[in-house]
Every structure is written in structure tokens, then in C-alpha cells.
Amino acid sequence: MPADTGIEGRDQAPSEVRVAGEVEELERRFQELVDADQRIEPRDWMPEGYRRTLIRQIAQHAHSEIIGMQPEGNWITRAPSLKRKAILLAKVQDEGGHGIYLYSAAETLGVSRDELVDLLHSGRQKYSSIFNYPTLTWADVGAIGWLVDGAAITNQIPLCRCSYGPYGRAMVRICKEESFHQRQGYDILYTLARGTPRQREMAQDAVNRWWWPSLMMFGPPDEASQHSAQSMAWGIKRHSNDELRQRFVDVTVPQAEVLGLSLPDPEIRWNEDRGHYDFGPIDWDELRRVVSGDGPCNRQRMAHKVAAHENGRWVREAALAYEAKLEAGYKRGARASGRAA
Amino acid sequence: MSSGGAEGPAPPGPEAAVPGSAPPPRQWPLWEVFVRAKRGLSHHHVGSLHAPDAEMALRNARDVYTRRQEGVSIWVVPAAAIVASSPDEKDPFFDPAGDKVYRHPTFYELPEGVRHL
Ligand SMILES: [Fe+2]
Ligand SMILES: [Fe+2]
């Protein structure tokens, strides 16, 4: 893949010594741009590590948007009203769009869409673990919108200023659409929480199940996070995992109070000294288990994704064949009219 | 100068396929999408997408980039048809404009009392 041809149009350097000096100079210029809060654009020189990190992160992000359509798609045909169904359809369609914005950003780094899809299908790239949990009731659609999209927004807002131009621009577009997602989820829960005792119970149960996995979406605690320091220096990441997690807890706790639902953590309380809500310890073993493939739905999600891709193969091929036929017909037509003239 | 997409190197051909598998069919070509947000504004680049032909590229662009009435007109351009200046020649290429400050009205000092100029 052309990801290795980072420097376009430069002549072969005559000696290794010269190469070393030259690369240092390029690296220095690159870092200067980043430090000046300028954006790196696709055809700029960039360190291989930067390119690899971005491809991995953007691809994982794109895969998450696509796989994330499944848990909610599960409820489209069973939405409780036509209005809810139309809203959920629009939301899930947005997620598909987010996947495409992000794949398109990743492709500017010299990797092809086919390669990325293959990396996902062969398990060499991952998607967010949150989508390996099942959606058991309609209230789960509400909890996902409120908590999962809410956590995603908290993560994504700083990415709008990511040093890599196409990624930042895709995130701006995504963030604009995400607030609708979060509000429609909150609206579902708010309605259920004011419904029958059974509906209220359903809403509470969904929140109980989605709360902890949502906190895990911010990734491992700072002291265990491998790539953070480098990503910060490169302007890809702007806040640590724990900072973002805290920010999410701080805005979400008061929202739960308005819903009249509780969060499944007895240790949540306002800490006057810190100016933040304290919360209990996260079960990192659970995250490790789900990431390594042992979540409740990992196999189902991947099987469904691969099957959808394979079942669509004939459509992709037919479309190409049709285009080739049109092209050939056009050329024949052009030759024929050329002779006639 | 080199061609190959507004925002990146040309997508790799079939030879970039996964080793060990049969050569996969060619992937749908890449198109760059430009949207006119409203009458009176020019088209702006918004992103890219894959489509088998121009007509499908337009339809896909509508679904991907204008779900909320973000545009009144769309252009799709095969990414491979775009010719871009190279970032490596950035300085020399754009240098000629650097020392021509007299192209800006602020270069000129107006005498006292002159108005509407
Ligand atoms: Fe999304
Ligand atoms: Fe969303």
C-alpha cells in the first residue's frame, strides 16, 4: 500500500547520512506545524508512526460507526410508534454516514477501503467494545442514545481540533449530527420514566446495564494507556482518558436526576474539593474480556457484518460490470459516429 | 504537480490485495464530492465516497453529504482526475506572490481628506 511512500516526488538520497539529516529536518518542520496548532494535510510529509497511528485510530472509529448500527438496528422493526421508527431509522442511517466520512478520511492516508474492511473482517482491526452488548428492550435504544452517544460526543468534540485535517473535518460533521442522537435517546428514557411502572423499570434496567460499559468507552485509565503521550505530542489527542471520563460523569449525573433514574454506582457523590463527581472503580477485567472477543455479542456482530458484506458482493460486481458495459457502448458509439462523420 | 485525488495518493490498485487470497475484483472508484450550500455560494469540498459510476456517485453523495439539506447542488469528480500542486514545492510554487504586497489595497497610503477610495 502506498502508506509507505510518505515522501512524494523526492529523489533517491545519495547516502544514508544525508537521509538521516533530511528526515530529521522534515520531522522538525512537521512538529513545528503541529506545535503551532496548524493542520497536517494528506500530501504533507508526516512521520510513519503518525500515519500508522491515525490509520489505526480512524479505521477503528469508522468500524465502530458501522458495527454500531447493529444493536439499534435490532429495534427498527419493533419501534413503539411510527414516529420513533422514523427517528431511529434516521439515527442509524447517520451512523452509516459517519462510517463513510471516517473511511474517506482514512483513505487520504494511503490505505484503501477494501484493505480496511478486510482488516476488520479478519479481526486485525477492532471496533468499540460497547457494541458487543445486546439491546434487550426498547429502553436500550434510549440508553444507547443518551449514554453511548453521549460518551462518544465527549470523546469526539476535542477530535474536531485534531492535527490531521481530514479527520478533524470529519469529526466536525459528525459532532453536529450527534447531538440529535443523544437527545432522541434522552427523550425515549424521559418518556419511559414517566410511563407505567413497568416502563419505568425497563428504563432503569437499561441504564443499569449501559452505565459501566459507557464509562469504559473512554479507554483504560491514564496510567495504563499505552499510546497517549505520543498522541498528545502529535496533536491527535488533546485530553487524557480519565479527564474525558470525568467530564462525562460530571455532565451525566445531573441529567440522570432530571430523568428520575439512578445510576448503578453507590459511590457517586459530589466532591466539593475536586469540583467533580466521585465515582466507583471500573471493572477493567470486563473491558479486557470484551475487547479480547468474549463479550456477549462479539461473534454475532462480526458474523453479521461479514455476511452483509459477502451478500452484497454480487451487487458491487454487477454495478462495476454495468459501468464497464456503458463505457464500452459509449466508446463503440463514439467510433461509429466518428466513421460516419 | 501530480494527480491522484484532492486529498491523497491515488487509491491502490488490485495489486495491493491481501496476500494469499484470489485477486479481488476492482473496488469502486473514488469520487471527490463538492457541495453548494446555498444559492450565491460556490461549491466546497466536503469529502469523498466510492461509487461505480457518476450517476451513483451523485446519488450516494446526496445520501451521505446532504441528509440535512446541507446543499442545493452537488458536483462529483473522479478523484484520479484531480491534479494537485505538490506540498514539496510549496514554498517555491507560491513564492512569487510573497513579495507583491502592492497587490493589496492596504499597501497604499491615502492622503489626508481622500474619501470613497
Ligand atoms: Fe456516530
Ligand atoms: Fe451517534
CSV table of C-alpha atoms and ligand atoms in Angstrom, one decimal:
chain,number,residue,atom,x,y,z
A,1,MET,CA,0.0,0.0,0.0
A,2,PRO,CA,1.2,3.5,-0.7
A,3,ALA,CA,1.3,4.3,3.0
A,4,ASP,CA,5.0,3.6,2.8
A,5,THR,CA,5.7,6.2,0.2
A,6,GLY,CA,5.4,9.1,2.7
A,7,ILE,CA,7.7,11.4,0.7
A,8,GLU,CA,6.3,12.0,-2.7
A,9,GLY,CA,8.5,13.1,-5.6
A,10,ARG,CA,11.8,13.3,-3.8
A,11,ASP,CA,14.9,11.9,-5.4
A,12,GLN,CA,16.6,8.9,-4.0
A,13,ALA,CA,19.0,10.3,-1.4
A,14,PRO,CA,22.7,9.6,-2.2
A,15,SER,CA,23.8,8.4,1.2
A,16,GLU,CA,22.2,7.2,4.5
A,17,VAL,CA,23.8,10.0,6.4
A,18,ARG,CA,22.1,12.5,4.2
A,19,VAL,CA,18.8,10.6,4.6
A,20,ALA,CA,19.0,10.8,8.3
A,21,GLY,CA,19.6,14.5,8.3
A,22,GLU,CA,16.9,15.1,5.8
A,23,VAL,CA,14.3,13.1,7.8
A,24,GLU,CA,15.2,15.0,11.0
A,25,GLU,CA,14.6,18.2,9.1
A,26,LEU,CA,11.3,17.0,7.8
A,27,GLU,CA,10.3,15.8,11.3
A,28,ARG,CA,11.3,19.2,12.8
A,29,ARG,CA,9.1,21.0,10.3
A,30,PHE,CA,6.2,18.6,10.9
A,31,GLN,CA,6.4,19.1,14.7
A,32,GLU,CA,6.6,22.9,14.2
A,33,LEU,CA,3.4,22.9,12.3
A,34,VAL,CA,1.7,20.7,14.9
A,35,ASP,CA,3.0,22.8,17.8
A,36,ALA,CA,1.8,26.0,16.1
A,37,ASP,CA,-1.7,24.4,16.0
A,38,GLN,CA,-1.6,24.2,12.2
A,39,ARG,CA,-3.2,21.3,10.4
A,40,ILE,CA,-1.4,18.5,8.6
A,41,GLU,CA,-2.9,17.8,5.2
A,42,PRO,CA,-2.8,14.5,3.3
A,43,ARG,CA,0.0,15.2,1.0
A,44,ASP,CA,2.3,16.7,3.6
A,45,TRP,CA,5.3,14.8,4.8
A,46,MET,CA,4.5,13.0,8.1
A,47,PRO,CA,6.3,10.5,10.3
A,48,GLU,CA,5.4,6.9,9.6
A,49,GLY,CA,4.2,6.4,13.2
A,50,TYR,CA,1.8,9.4,12.9
A,51,ARG,CA,0.4,7.9,9.7
A,52,ARG,CA,0.1,4.4,11.2
A,53,THR,CA,-1.5,5.8,14.5
A,54,LEU,CA,-4.0,7.8,12.5
A,55,ILE,CA,-4.9,4.9,10.2
A,56,ARG,CA,-5.5,2.6,13.2
A,57,GLN,CA,-7.5,5.2,15.1
A,58,ILE,CA,-9.6,6.5,12.2
A,59,ALA,CA,-10.3,3.0,10.9
A,60,GLN,CA,-11.3,1.7,14.4
A,61,HIS,CA,-13.6,4.7,14.7
A,62,ALA,CA,-15.1,4.0,11.2
A,63,HIS,CA,-15.6,0.4,12.0
A,64,SER,CA,-17.3,1.3,15.3
A,65,GLU,CA,-19.8,3.6,13.5
A,66,ILE,CA,-20.7,0.7,11.1
A,67,ILE,CA,-20.9,-2.1,13.7
A,68,GLY,CA,-22.8,0.3,15.9
A,69,MET,CA,-25.7,0.2,13.5
A,70,GLN,CA,-26.4,-3.3,14.6
A,71,PRO,CA,-27.6,-3.0,18.2
A,72,GLU,CA,-30.0,-0.3,17.4
A,73,GLY,CA,-31.0,-1.7,14.0
A,74,ASN,CA,-32.3,-4.6,16.1
A,75,TRP,CA,-35.2,-2.4,17.2
A,76,ILE,CA,-36.1,-0.6,13.9
A,77,THR,CA,-38.9,-3.0,13.0
A,78,ARG,CA,-40.2,-3.1,16.6
A,79,ALA,CA,-40.1,0.6,17.5
A,80,PRO,CA,-43.2,1.5,19.5
A,81,SER,CA,-44.6,4.1,17.1
A,82,LEU,CA,-44.1,5.3,13.5
A,83,LYS,CA,-42.5,8.5,14.8
A,84,ARG,CA,-40.0,6.6,16.9
A,85,LYS,CA,-39.3,4.3,14.0
A,86,ALA,CA,-38.6,7.2,11.6
A,87,ILE,CA,-36.3,8.8,14.1
A,88,LEU,CA,-34.4,5.6,14.8
A,89,LEU,CA,-34.0,4.9,11.1
A,90,ALA,CA,-32.6,8.4,10.6
A,91,LYS,CA,-30.2,7.9,13.5
A,92,VAL,CA,-28.9,4.6,12.3
A,93,GLN,CA,-28.5,6.0,8.8
A,94,ASP,CA,-26.4,8.8,10.3
A,95,GLU,CA,-24.1,6.2,11.9
A,96,GLY,CA,-23.6,4.7,8.4
A,97,GLY,CA,-22.8,8.1,7.1
A,98,HIS,CA,-20.3,8.7,10.0
A,99,GLY,CA,-18.6,5.4,9.0
A,100,ILE,CA,-18.2,6.7,5.4
A,101,TYR,CA,-16.9,10.2,6.4
A,102,LEU,CA,-14.3,8.4,8.5
A,103,TYR,CA,-13.3,5.8,5.9
A,104,SER,CA,-12.9,8.6,3.5
A,105,ALA,CA,-10.6,10.4,5.9
A,106,ALA,CA,-8.6,7.2,6.5
A,107,GLU,CA,-8.2,6.7,2.7
A,108,THR,CA,-6.4,10.1,2.4
A,109,LEU,CA,-3.6,8.4,4.4
A,110,GLY,CA,-3.0,6.0,1.5
A,111,VAL,CA,-4.9,3.0,2.7
A,112,SER,CA,-7.8,1.6,0.6
A,113,ARG,CA,-11.3,1.0,1.7
A,114,ASP,CA,-11.1,-2.7,0.8
A,115,GLU,CA,-8.0,-3.1,2.9
A,116,LEU,CA,-9.7,-1.5,5.9
A,117,VAL,CA,-12.8,-3.7,5.6
A,118,ASP,CA,-10.6,-6.7,5.3
A,119,LEU,CA,-8.6,-5.7,8.4
A,120,LEU,CA,-11.9,-5.6,10.3
A,121,HIS,CA,-13.3,-8.8,8.9
A,122,SER,CA,-10.1,-10.7,9.7
A,123,GLY,CA,-10.0,-9.4,13.3
A,124,ARG,CA,-6.8,-7.4,12.8
A,125,GLN,CA,-8.5,-4.1,13.5
A,126,LYS,CA,-11.1,-3.6,16.2
A,127,TYR,CA,-14.2,-1.6,16.8
A,128,SER,CA,-15.5,-0.1,20.1
A,129,SER,CA,-16.3,-2.8,22.6
A,130,ILE,CA,-19.5,-1.1,23.6
A,131,PHE,CA,-21.3,-2.6,20.6
A,132,ASN,CA,-20.7,-6.1,21.9
A,133,TYR,CA,-23.5,-5.7,24.4
A,134,PRO,CA,-27.1,-6.7,23.4
A,135,THR,CA,-30.1,-4.5,23.1
A,136,LEU,CA,-32.6,-6.4,25.2
A,137,THR,CA,-35.5,-4.0,25.3
A,138,TRP,CA,-36.7,-0.8,23.6
A,139,ALA,CA,-35.3,1.2,26.5
A,140,ASP,CA,-31.9,0.1,25.4
A,141,VAL,CA,-32.3,2.3,22.4
A,142,GLY,CA,-32.9,5.2,24.8
A,143,ALA,CA,-29.9,4.3,27.0
A,144,ILE,CA,-27.6,4.0,23.9
A,145,GLY,CA,-28.6,7.4,22.6
A,146,TRP,CA,-28.2,9.1,25.9
A,147,LEU,CA,-25.1,7.3,27.3
A,148,VAL,CA,-23.2,5.7,24.4
A,149,ASP,CA,-23.7,8.6,22.0
A,150,GLY,CA,-23.1,11.0,25.0
A,151,ALA,CA,-19.8,9.3,25.8
A,152,ALA,CA,-18.9,9.3,22.1
A,153,ILE,CA,-19.6,13.1,21.9
A,154,THR,CA,-17.4,13.8,24.9
A,155,ASN,CA,-14.6,11.9,23.1
A,156,GLN,CA,-15.2,13.4,19.7
A,157,ILE,CA,-15.5,17.1,20.4
A,158,PRO,CA,-11.8,17.5,21.1
A,159,LEU,CA,-11.0,15.5,18.0
A,160,CYS,CA,-12.6,18.3,15.9
A,161,ARG,CA,-9.3,20.1,16.5
A,162,CYS,CA,-7.1,17.0,15.7
A,163,SER,CA,-3.9,17.9,13.9
A,164,TYR,CA,-4.8,15.8,10.9
A,165,GLY,CA,-7.1,18.0,8.7
A,166,PRO,CA,-9.4,15.4,7.1
A,167,TYR,CA,-10.0,13.6,10.5
A,168,GLY,CA,-10.8,16.9,12.2
A,169,ARG,CA,-13.2,17.9,9.4
A,170,ALA,CA,-15.0,14.6,9.5
A,171,MET,CA,-15.4,15.0,13.3
A,172,VAL,CA,-16.9,18.5,12.9
A,173,ARG,CA,-19.6,17.0,10.6
A,174,ILE,CA,-20.2,14.0,13.0
A,175,CYS,CA,-20.4,16.1,16.1
A,176,LYS,CA,-23.1,18.3,14.5
A,177,GLU,CA,-25.2,15.2,13.9
A,178,GLU,CA,-24.5,13.5,17.3
A,179,SER,CA,-26.5,15.9,19.4
A,180,PHE,CA,-29.7,14.8,17.7
A,181,HIS,CA,-28.7,11.2,18.6
A,182,GLN,CA,-28.2,12.0,22.3
A,183,ARG,CA,-31.4,14.0,22.6
A,184,GLN,CA,-33.6,11.3,20.9
A,185,GLY,CA,-32.2,8.8,23.4
A,186,TYR,CA,-32.8,11.0,26.3
A,187,ASP,CA,-36.3,11.7,25.1
A,188,ILE,CA,-37.1,7.9,24.9
A,189,LEU,CA,-35.9,7.4,28.5
A,190,TYR,CA,-37.7,10.5,29.8
A,191,THR,CA,-40.9,9.3,28.3
A,192,LEU,CA,-40.5,5.7,29.7
A,193,ALA,CA,-39.5,7.1,33.1
A,194,ARG,CA,-42.9,8.9,33.2
A,195,GLY,CA,-44.8,5.9,31.9
A,196,THR,CA,-46.2,2.8,33.6
A,197,PRO,CA,-44.3,1.2,36.5
A,198,ARG,CA,-43.2,-1.5,34.0
A,199,GLN,CA,-41.9,1.1,31.5
A,200,ARG,CA,-40.0,2.9,34.3
A,201,GLU,CA,-38.5,-0.4,35.4
A,202,MET,CA,-37.4,-1.1,31.8
A,203,ALA,CA,-35.8,2.3,31.6
A,204,GLN,CA,-33.9,1.8,34.9
A,205,ASP,CA,-32.8,-1.7,33.8
A,206,ALA,CA,-31.4,-0.3,30.6
A,207,VAL,CA,-29.5,2.4,32.3
A,208,ASN,CA,-28.1,-0.1,34.8
A,209,ARG,CA,-26.7,-2.2,32.1
A,210,TRP,CA,-25.3,0.6,29.8
A,211,TRP,CA,-23.7,2.8,32.5
A,212,TRP,CA,-20.5,0.9,33.2
A,213,PRO,CA,-19.8,-0.1,29.6
A,214,SER,CA,-20.2,3.6,28.7
A,215,LEU,CA,-17.6,4.6,31.2
A,216,MET,CA,-15.3,2.0,29.6
A,217,MET,CA,-15.6,3.7,26.2
A,218,PHE,CA,-13.0,6.2,27.3
A,219,GLY,CA,-10.4,3.5,27.4
A,220,PRO,CA,-8.0,2.3,30.1
A,221,PRO,CA,-7.0,4.5,33.0
A,222,ASP,CA,-4.3,7.0,32.2
A,223,GLU,CA,-1.5,5.1,34.0
A,224,ALA,CA,-2.2,2.0,31.7
A,225,SER,CA,-2.8,3.9,28.5
A,226,GLN,CA,0.0,3.0,26.0
A,227,HIS,CA,-0.2,5.5,23.2
A,228,SER,CA,-1.4,8.6,25.0
A,229,ALA,CA,1.8,10.6,25.4
A,230,GLN,CA,2.8,10.3,21.8
A,231,SER,CA,-0.7,11.0,20.5
A,232,MET,CA,-0.8,14.2,22.6
A,233,ALA,CA,2.6,15.3,21.3
A,234,TRP,CA,1.2,14.8,17.7
A,235,GLY,CA,-1.9,16.8,18.4
A,236,ILE,CA,-4.1,13.8,17.7
A,237,LYS,CA,-5.3,13.6,21.3
A,238,ARG,CA,-6.0,16.6,23.5
A,239,HIS,CA,-7.2,15.2,26.8
A,240,SER,CA,-6.4,12.1,28.7
A,241,ASN,CA,-8.9,9.2,29.0
A,242,ASP,CA,-9.5,9.9,32.7
A,243,GLU,CA,-10.1,13.6,32.1
A,244,LEU,CA,-12.7,12.8,29.4
A,245,ARG,CA,-14.4,10.1,31.6
A,246,GLN,CA,-14.7,12.6,34.4
A,247,ARG,CA,-16.1,15.2,32.1
A,248,PHE,CA,-18.8,12.7,31.0
A,249,VAL,CA,-19.7,11.7,34.6
A,250,ASP,CA,-20.0,15.4,35.6
A,251,VAL,CA,-22.5,16.2,32.9
A,252,THR,CA,-24.4,13.0,33.1
A,253,VAL,CA,-25.1,12.7,36.8
A,254,PRO,CA,-27.4,15.8,36.8
A,255,GLN,CA,-29.1,14.5,33.6
A,256,ALA,CA,-30.0,11.3,35.4
A,257,GLU,CA,-31.5,13.3,38.3
A,258,VAL,CA,-33.8,15.0,35.8
A,259,LEU,CA,-34.8,11.6,34.4
A,260,GLY,CA,-35.6,10.4,37.9
A,261,LEU,CA,-33.4,7.3,37.3
A,262,SER,CA,-30.5,6.2,39.3
A,263,LEU,CA,-27.0,5.3,38.1
A,264,PRO,CA,-25.8,1.9,39.3
A,265,ASP,CA,-22.9,3.2,41.4
A,266,PRO,CA,-23.4,3.8,45.1
A,267,GLU,CA,-20.1,5.7,45.2
A,268,ILE,CA,-21.3,8.6,43.0
A,269,ARG,CA,-21.3,11.8,45.0
A,270,TRP,CA,-20.3,15.4,44.5
A,271,ASN,CA,-16.8,16.2,45.7
A,272,GLU,CA,-16.6,19.8,46.8
A,273,ASP,CA,-12.8,19.8,47.0
A,274,ARG,CA,-12.3,18.4,43.5
A,275,GLY,CA,-15.2,20.2,42.0
A,276,HIS,CA,-16.2,16.9,40.3
A,277,TYR,CA,-18.3,13.9,41.0
A,278,ASP,CA,-16.5,10.9,42.5
A,279,PHE,CA,-17.4,7.5,41.2
A,280,GLY,CA,-16.6,3.9,42.0
A,281,PRO,CA,-13.9,1.7,40.5
A,282,ILE,CA,-14.4,0.3,36.9
A,283,ASP,CA,-14.2,-3.4,36.3
A,284,TRP,CA,-11.3,-3.4,33.8
A,285,ASP,CA,-11.3,-7.1,33.6
A,286,GLU,CA,-14.6,-6.9,32.0
A,287,LEU,CA,-13.3,-4.5,29.4
A,288,ARG,CA,-10.3,-6.8,28.7
A,289,ARG,CA,-12.7,-9.8,28.3
A,290,VAL,CA,-14.9,-7.9,25.8
A,291,VAL,CA,-12.0,-6.4,23.9
A,292,SER,CA,-10.4,-9.8,23.5
A,293,GLY,CA,-13.6,-11.3,22.0
A,294,ASP,CA,-15.6,-12.6,24.9
A,295,GLY,CA,-18.3,-10.1,25.1
A,296,PRO,CA,-22.0,-11.2,24.9
A,297,CYS,CA,-22.3,-10.4,21.1
A,298,ASN,CA,-18.8,-10.3,19.6
A,299,ARG,CA,-19.3,-13.3,17.4
A,300,GLN,CA,-22.8,-12.3,16.3
A,301,ARG,CA,-21.7,-8.8,15.4
A,302,MET,CA,-18.8,-9.9,13.2
A,303,ALA,CA,-20.7,-12.8,11.6
A,304,HIS,CA,-23.5,-10.4,10.7
A,305,LYS,CA,-21.1,-7.8,9.3
A,306,VAL,CA,-19.2,-10.3,7.2
A,307,ALA,CA,-22.4,-11.9,5.9
A,308,ALA,CA,-23.8,-8.5,4.9
A,309,HIS,CA,-20.6,-7.7,3.0
A,310,GLU,CA,-20.5,-11.1,1.3
A,311,ASN,CA,-24.2,-11.0,0.4
A,312,GLY,CA,-23.6,-7.6,-1.2
A,313,ARG,CA,-20.7,-8.8,-3.3
A,314,TRP,CA,-22.8,-9.6,-6.4
A,315,VAL,CA,-24.3,-6.1,-6.3
A,316,ARG,CA,-20.9,-4.4,-6.2
A,317,GLU,CA,-19.7,-6.6,-9.0
A,318,ALA,CA,-22.8,-6.1,-11.1
A,319,ALA,CA,-22.5,-2.3,-10.7
A,320,LEU,CA,-19.0,-2.5,-12.0
A,321,ALA,CA,-19.9,-4.7,-14.9
A,322,TYR,CA,-22.8,-2.4,-15.8
A,323,GLU,CA,-20.4,0.6,-15.7
A,324,ALA,CA,-17.9,-1.3,-17.9
A,325,LYS,CA,-20.7,-2.1,-20.4
A,326,LEU,CA,-21.8,1.5,-20.6
A,327,GLU,CA,-18.3,2.6,-21.0
A,328,ALA,CA,-17.7,0.1,-23.9
A,329,GLY,CA,-21.0,1.1,-25.5
A,330,TYR,CA,-20.0,4.8,-25.3
A,331,LYS,CA,-16.7,4.1,-26.9
A,332,ARG,CA,-18.3,2.0,-29.7
A,333,GLY,CA,-20.8,4.8,-30.3
A,334,ALA,CA,-18.1,7.4,-30.5
A,335,ARG,CA,-16.1,5.3,-33.0
A,336,ALA,CA,-19.2,4.7,-35.1
A,337,SER,CA,-20.2,8.3,-35.2
A,338,GLY,CA,-16.5,9.2,-35.9
A,339,ARG,CA,-16.7,6.9,-39.0
A,340,ALA,CA,-20.0,8.4,-40.1
A,341,ALA,CA,-18.6,11.9,-40.0
B,1,MET,CA,2.4,18.5,-9.8
B,2,SER,CA,0.8,15.1,-9.5
B,3,SER,CA,-2.6,13.8,-9.9
B,4,GLY,CA,-4.4,11.3,-7.7
B,5,GLY,CA,-7.1,12.8,-5.6
B,6,ALA,CA,-7.7,16.1,-3.9
B,7,GLU,CA,-6.7,14.7,-0.6
B,8,GLY,CA,-4.3,11.9,-1.2
B,9,PRO,CA,-2.4,9.5,-3.2
B,10,ALA,CA,-4.4,7.5,-5.7
B,11,PRO,CA,-6.1,4.5,-4.2
B,12,PRO,CA,-4.0,1.4,-4.6
B,13,GLY,CA,-4.9,-0.9,-7.5
B,14,PRO,CA,-5.8,-4.6,-7.2
B,15,GLU,CA,-2.1,-5.5,-6.6
B,16,ALA,CA,-2.4,-4.1,-3.1
B,17,ALA,CA,-4.6,-7.0,-2.2
B,18,VAL,CA,-4.2,-9.3,0.8
B,19,PRO,CA,-1.5,-11.8,0.1
B,20,GLY,CA,-2.7,-15.4,-0.2
B,21,SER,CA,-6.2,-14.6,-1.5
B,22,ALA,CA,-7.5,-14.7,-5.0
B,23,PRO,CA,-7.2,-11.3,-6.7
B,24,PRO,CA,-10.4,-9.5,-5.6
B,25,PRO,CA,-12.5,-7.5,-8.1
B,26,ARG,CA,-11.5,-3.9,-8.6
B,27,GLN,CA,-13.1,-1.7,-6.0
B,28,TRP,CA,-15.5,1.0,-6.9
B,29,PRO,CA,-13.6,4.2,-7.9
B,30,LEU,CA,-13.2,7.1,-5.5
B,31,TRP,CA,-15.1,10.3,-6.1
B,32,GLU,CA,-14.5,13.7,-4.5
B,33,VAL,CA,-17.7,15.5,-3.5
B,34,PHE,CA,-18.3,19.3,-3.7
B,35,VAL,CA,-21.5,20.8,-2.3
B,36,ARG,CA,-23.0,24.3,-2.9
B,37,ALA,CA,-24.6,25.1,0.5
B,38,LYS,CA,-27.0,27.7,-1.0
B,39,ARG,CA,-27.5,29.9,-4.0
B,40,GLY,CA,-24.9,32.6,-4.2
B,41,LEU,CA,-22.1,30.4,-2.7
B,42,SER,CA,-19.5,28.4,-4.5
B,43,HIS,CA,-19.2,24.6,-4.2
B,44,HIS,CA,-17.0,23.4,-1.3
B,45,HIS,CA,-15.2,20.1,-1.0
B,46,VAL,CA,-16.9,18.0,1.7
B,47,GLY,CA,-15.3,14.6,1.4
B,48,SER,CA,-15.2,11.6,-0.8
B,49,LEU,CA,-17.0,8.3,-1.5
B,50,HIS,CA,-16.9,5.2,-3.7
B,51,ALA,CA,-19.4,4.6,-6.5
B,52,PRO,CA,-19.4,2.5,-9.6
B,53,ASP,CA,-20.3,5.4,-11.9
B,54,ALA,CA,-21.1,9.1,-12.0
B,55,GLU,CA,-24.8,8.8,-11.5
B,56,MET,CA,-24.5,6.5,-8.5
B,57,ALA,CA,-21.8,8.8,-7.1
B,58,LEU,CA,-24.3,11.7,-7.2
B,59,ARG,CA,-27.0,9.7,-5.5
B,60,ASN,CA,-24.6,8.4,-2.9
B,61,ALA,CA,-23.3,12.0,-2.3
B,62,ARG,CA,-26.8,13.2,-1.7
B,63,ASP,CA,-27.4,10.4,0.9
B,64,VAL,CA,-24.0,10.8,2.6
B,65,TYR,CA,-23.4,14.6,2.5
B,66,THR,CA,-26.8,16.3,2.3
B,67,ARG,CA,-29.1,14.4,4.7
B,68,ARG,CA,-30.0,17.7,6.4
B,69,GLN,CA,-30.4,20.0,3.4
B,70,GLU,CA,-26.8,21.0,3.5
B,71,GLY,CA,-26.8,21.7,-0.2
B,72,VAL,CA,-28.7,22.8,-3.3
B,73,SER,CA,-26.2,21.4,-5.8
B,74,ILE,CA,-23.6,18.7,-5.8
B,75,TRP,CA,-20.5,18.0,-8.0
B,76,VAL,CA,-18.8,14.7,-8.0
B,77,VAL,CA,-15.3,14.4,-9.6
B,78,PRO,CA,-13.3,11.2,-10.1
B,79,ALA,CA,-10.5,11.6,-7.5
B,80,ALA,CA,-8.0,10.4,-10.1
B,81,ALA,CA,-8.9,13.3,-12.4
B,82,ILE,CA,-7.8,16.0,-9.9
B,83,VAL,CA,-4.4,17.5,-10.4
B,84,ALA,CA,-2.9,19.0,-7.3
B,85,SER,CA,0.2,21.1,-6.5
B,86,SER,CA,2.7,19.2,-4.5
B,87,PRO,CA,3.3,20.2,-0.9
B,88,ASP,CA,7.1,19.7,-1.5
B,89,GLU,CA,7.3,22.6,-3.9
B,90,LYS,CA,5.0,24.6,-1.6
B,91,ASP,CA,7.5,27.4,-1.0
B,92,PRO,CA,8.9,28.0,-4.5
B,93,PHE,CA,5.5,27.4,-6.1
B,94,PHE,CA,3.7,30.1,-4.0
B,95,ASP,CA,6.7,32.4,-3.5
B,96,PRO,CA,6.0,34.7,-6.5
B,97,ALA,CA,3.0,36.1,-4.6
B,98,GLY,CA,5.1,36.7,-1.4
B,99,ASP,CA,6.9,39.9,-2.4
B,100,LYS,CA,3.9,41.6,-4.2
B,101,VAL,CA,2.4,43.4,-1.3
B,102,TYR,CA,1.3,46.1,-3.7
B,103,ARG,CA,-1.5,43.8,-4.8
B,104,HIS,CA,-3.3,44.6,-1.6
B,105,PRO,CA,-5.1,48.0,-1.2
B,106,THR,CA,-3.6,48.4,2.3
B,107,PHE,CA,-0.2,48.9,0.6
B,108,TYR,CA,-1.2,52.4,-0.4
B,109,GLU,CA,-1.3,55.3,2.0
B,110,LEU,CA,-4.1,57.7,1.2
B,111,PRO,CA,-3.5,61.5,1.5
B,112,GLU,CA,-5.5,63.3,4.2
B,113,GLY,CA,-9.1,64.0,3.3
B,114,VAL,CA,-9.5,61.5,0.5
B,115,ARG,CA,-12.7,59.5,0.8
B,116,HIS,CA,-14.6,56.8,-1.0
B,117,LEU,CA,-11.3,55.4,-2.5
C,1,FE,FE,-21.9,8.3,15.1
C,2,FE,FE,-24.4,8.6,17.1
